[in-house]
Short mmCIF file of C-alpha atoms and ligand atoms in Angstrom, two decimals:
data_model
loop_
_atom_site.label_atom_id
_atom_site.label_comp_id
_atom_site.label_asym_id
_atom_site.label_seq_id
_atom_site.Cartn_x
_atom_site.Cartn_y
_atom_site.Cartn_z
CA MET A 1 -1.50 -13.86 7.60
CA ASP A 2 -4.42 -12.23 6.38
CA ILE A 3 -4.04 -10.20 3.32
CA LYS A 4 -7.20 -8.17 1.98
CA MET A 5 -7.59 -7.82 -1.21
CA ILE A 6 -10.30 -6.05 -3.04
CA THR A 7 -12.01 -6.46 -6.89
CA PHE A 8 -13.20 -3.09 -8.68
CA GLN A 9 -16.17 -3.36 -10.46
CA GLU A 10 -15.77 -2.96 -14.26
CA HIS A 11 -17.29 -0.84 -17.02
CA GLY A 12 -15.98 -2.28 -19.23
CA ASP A 13 -18.22 -1.66 -23.09
CA ASP A 14 -16.79 -1.56 -26.27
CA ARG A 15 -14.43 1.50 -26.14
CA GLY A 16 -12.71 0.11 -23.14
CA GLN A 17 -12.58 -0.52 -19.57
CA LEU A 18 -13.44 2.24 -16.42
CA ILE A 19 -12.81 1.62 -12.87
CA ALA A 20 -14.12 4.13 -10.16
CA LEU A 21 -13.25 4.47 -6.80
CA GLU A 22 -15.26 6.27 -3.77
CA THR A 23 -14.50 6.70 -0.54
CA GLN A 24 -16.15 4.40 1.97
CA LYS A 25 -17.48 1.87 -1.04
CA GLU A 26 -14.83 0.43 -2.67
CA ILE A 27 -12.42 1.71 -0.57
CA PRO A 28 -13.07 1.31 3.49
CA PHE A 29 -12.07 4.30 4.45
CA ASP A 30 -11.93 8.46 3.79
CA ILE A 31 -9.95 9.24 0.45
CA LYS A 32 -7.54 11.88 1.90
CA ARG A 33 -4.44 11.48 -0.27
CA VAL A 34 -3.51 10.07 -3.59
CA TYR A 35 0.00 9.50 -5.01
CA TYR A 36 1.45 7.18 -7.53
CA MET A 37 5.13 6.08 -8.21
CA TYR A 38 6.69 5.76 -11.84
CA GLU A 39 9.50 5.27 -13.64
CA THR A 40 10.63 3.46 -10.27
CA GLY A 41 14.26 1.46 -11.40
CA LEU A 42 14.20 -2.35 -12.22
CA ASN A 43 15.98 -3.19 -9.54
CA VAL A 44 14.90 -0.51 -6.43
CA ARG A 45 12.99 -1.53 -3.61
CA ARG A 46 11.20 1.18 -1.42
CA GLY A 47 8.98 1.17 1.26
CA TYR A 48 10.63 0.26 4.59
CA HIS A 49 8.10 1.29 6.71
CA ALA A 50 5.00 1.11 8.02
CA HIS A 51 2.48 3.32 9.49
CA LYS A 52 1.06 3.83 13.40
CA SER A 53 -2.16 4.58 11.97
CA LEU A 54 -2.87 5.26 8.10
CA LYS A 55 -4.45 2.68 5.68
CA GLN A 56 -3.62 2.71 2.18
CA VAL A 57 -5.32 0.75 -0.42
CA LEU A 58 -2.12 -0.38 -3.62
CA ILE A 59 -3.46 -0.61 -6.97
CA CYS A 60 -0.51 -1.27 -10.17
CA ILE A 61 -2.90 0.09 -12.97
CA HIS A 62 -0.38 -0.32 -15.36
CA GLY A 63 2.29 -2.85 -15.03
CA SER A 64 3.15 -4.94 -11.86
CA CYS A 65 4.91 -5.05 -8.97
CA LYS A 66 5.72 -6.86 -5.44
CA ILE A 67 4.97 -5.99 -1.93
CA HIS A 68 6.66 -7.48 1.13
CA LEU A 69 4.20 -7.41 4.01
CA ASP A 70 4.95 -8.29 7.66
CA ASP A 71 3.33 -8.01 10.58
CA GLY A 72 5.57 -8.60 13.14
CA LYS A 73 4.74 -12.25 12.97
CA GLU A 74 4.57 -13.39 9.64
CA ASN A 75 5.28 -11.83 5.89
CA THR A 76 3.81 -12.64 2.62
CA GLU A 77 4.71 -11.46 -0.70
CA VAL A 78 1.60 -10.49 -3.29
CA ILE A 79 1.69 -9.83 -6.46
CA LEU A 80 -0.13 -6.88 -8.11
CA ASP A 81 -0.51 -7.19 -11.69
CA LYS A 82 -4.61 -5.96 -12.64
CA PRO A 83 -5.76 -2.84 -12.82
CA ASN A 84 -8.73 -4.22 -11.20
CA VAL A 85 -7.23 -5.52 -7.99
CA GLY A 86 -6.27 -3.26 -5.04
CA LEU A 87 -4.32 -4.38 -1.57
CA TYR A 88 -5.70 -3.12 1.29
CA VAL A 89 -2.89 -2.52 3.72
CA ASP A 90 -3.69 -1.38 7.58
CA ASN A 91 -1.66 0.41 9.94
CA LEU A 92 1.09 -1.77 11.33
CA LEU A 93 2.50 -3.40 8.63
CA TRP A 94 5.63 -3.34 7.30
CA ARG A 95 6.30 -3.35 3.64
CA GLU A 96 8.49 -3.37 0.64
CA ILE A 97 7.19 -2.62 -2.49
CA TYR A 98 9.94 -4.52 -5.51
CA ASP A 99 10.38 -6.14 -9.00
CA PHE A 100 8.49 -3.18 -10.47
CA SER A 101 8.02 -3.84 -14.53
CA ARG A 102 8.78 -1.44 -17.07
CA GLY A 103 6.73 1.06 -16.48
CA ALA A 104 4.28 0.23 -13.63
CA VAL A 105 2.38 2.50 -12.01
CA LEU A 106 1.73 2.16 -8.47
CA MET A 107 -1.00 3.80 -7.20
CA VAL A 108 -1.93 4.51 -3.47
CA LEU A 109 -5.16 5.71 -2.18
CA ALA A 110 -4.24 6.97 1.93
CA SER A 111 -6.66 7.44 4.43
CA GLU A 112 -4.73 10.49 5.88
CA TYR A 113 -2.67 13.55 4.93
CA TYR A 114 0.80 12.98 4.16
CA ASP A 115 2.63 13.38 8.22
CA GLU A 116 6.01 12.00 9.04
CA LYS A 117 5.29 11.48 12.62
CA ASP A 118 3.14 8.43 11.40
CA TYR A 119 6.35 6.53 9.65
CA ILE A 120 7.44 3.86 11.31
CA ARG A 121 10.96 3.76 9.72
CA ASP A 122 12.80 1.93 11.85
CA TYR A 123 11.97 -2.43 12.04
CA ARG A 124 13.17 -2.40 15.46
CA LYS A 125 10.78 -0.10 16.41
CA PHE A 126 8.15 -1.58 14.39
CA ILE A 127 8.40 -4.78 16.05
CA GLU A 128 7.76 -2.79 19.54
CA TYR A 129 4.81 -1.23 18.18
CA THR A 130 3.32 -4.28 17.45
CA LYS A 131 3.95 -5.85 20.87
CA MET A 132 2.10 -2.49 22.77
CA GLU A 133 -0.79 -2.83 20.23
CA LYS A 134 -1.28 -6.73 21.75
CA LYS A 135 -1.41 -5.49 25.25
P1 TYD B 201 9.27 8.16 0.54
O1 TYD B 201 8.48 7.93 1.98
O2 TYD B 201 10.71 7.57 0.79
O3 TYD B 201 8.46 7.02 -0.54
P2 TYD B 201 8.61 5.36 0.29
O4 TYD B 201 9.01 5.29 1.14
O5 TYD B 201 7.28 4.74 0.20
O6 TYD B 201 9.27 4.56 -0.64
O7 TYD B 201 8.77 9.09 -0.28
C1 TYD B 201 9.90 10.07 -1.21
C2 TYD B 201 9.59 10.98 -0.84
O8 TYD B 201 7.90 11.61 -1.50
C3 TYD B 201 10.11 11.93 0.22
O9 TYD B 201 10.64 13.28 0.22
C4 TYD B 201 8.00 12.16 0.68
C5 TYD B 201 7.84 12.97 -0.32
N1 TYD B 201 6.16 12.55 -0.46
C6 TYD B 201 5.37 13.47 0.25
O10 TYD B 201 5.72 14.44 0.37
N2 TYD B 201 4.20 13.17 0.15
C7 TYD B 201 3.72 11.99 0.32
O11 TYD B 201 2.35 11.60 0.17
C8 TYD B 201 4.71 10.87 0.11
C9 TYD B 201 4.49 9.53 -0.06
C10 TYD B 201 5.81 11.09 -0.11
#
């Protein structure tokens, strides 16, 4: 499965590091929403959905977590453990997020406002969607 990881430029000096993310530059879409998960329980697995059209970039800005991605044919696991690396998650990709380290903060940049109608929360429906897309 093709996975797109984006490495961000670090503006580091003797004070520390700084990363800047801009629409259509580091992030390949217009950023309409940012959300983040923190204080996630150690055995929590969340996500369990795909999006009809939403695109996202996931960045674990502190600690680590794992992302299971499934395009309906293949699946893979990605470890996010660097604040300067983002995972691009296209639409129609089933994702599950797990193995959050203690204190992990997962930040998500999203191409659209929150819209429950864009979610596919049923795995069998997701498979049907991926087949429809390919016709
Ligand atoms: P949820 O969809 O369960 O998270 P995930 O599936 O990614 O693990 O979201 C948890 C709650 O937060 C749910 O009540 C919806 C709300 N929420 C918003 O209000 N805005 C948002 O942008 C997101 C992602 C969630």
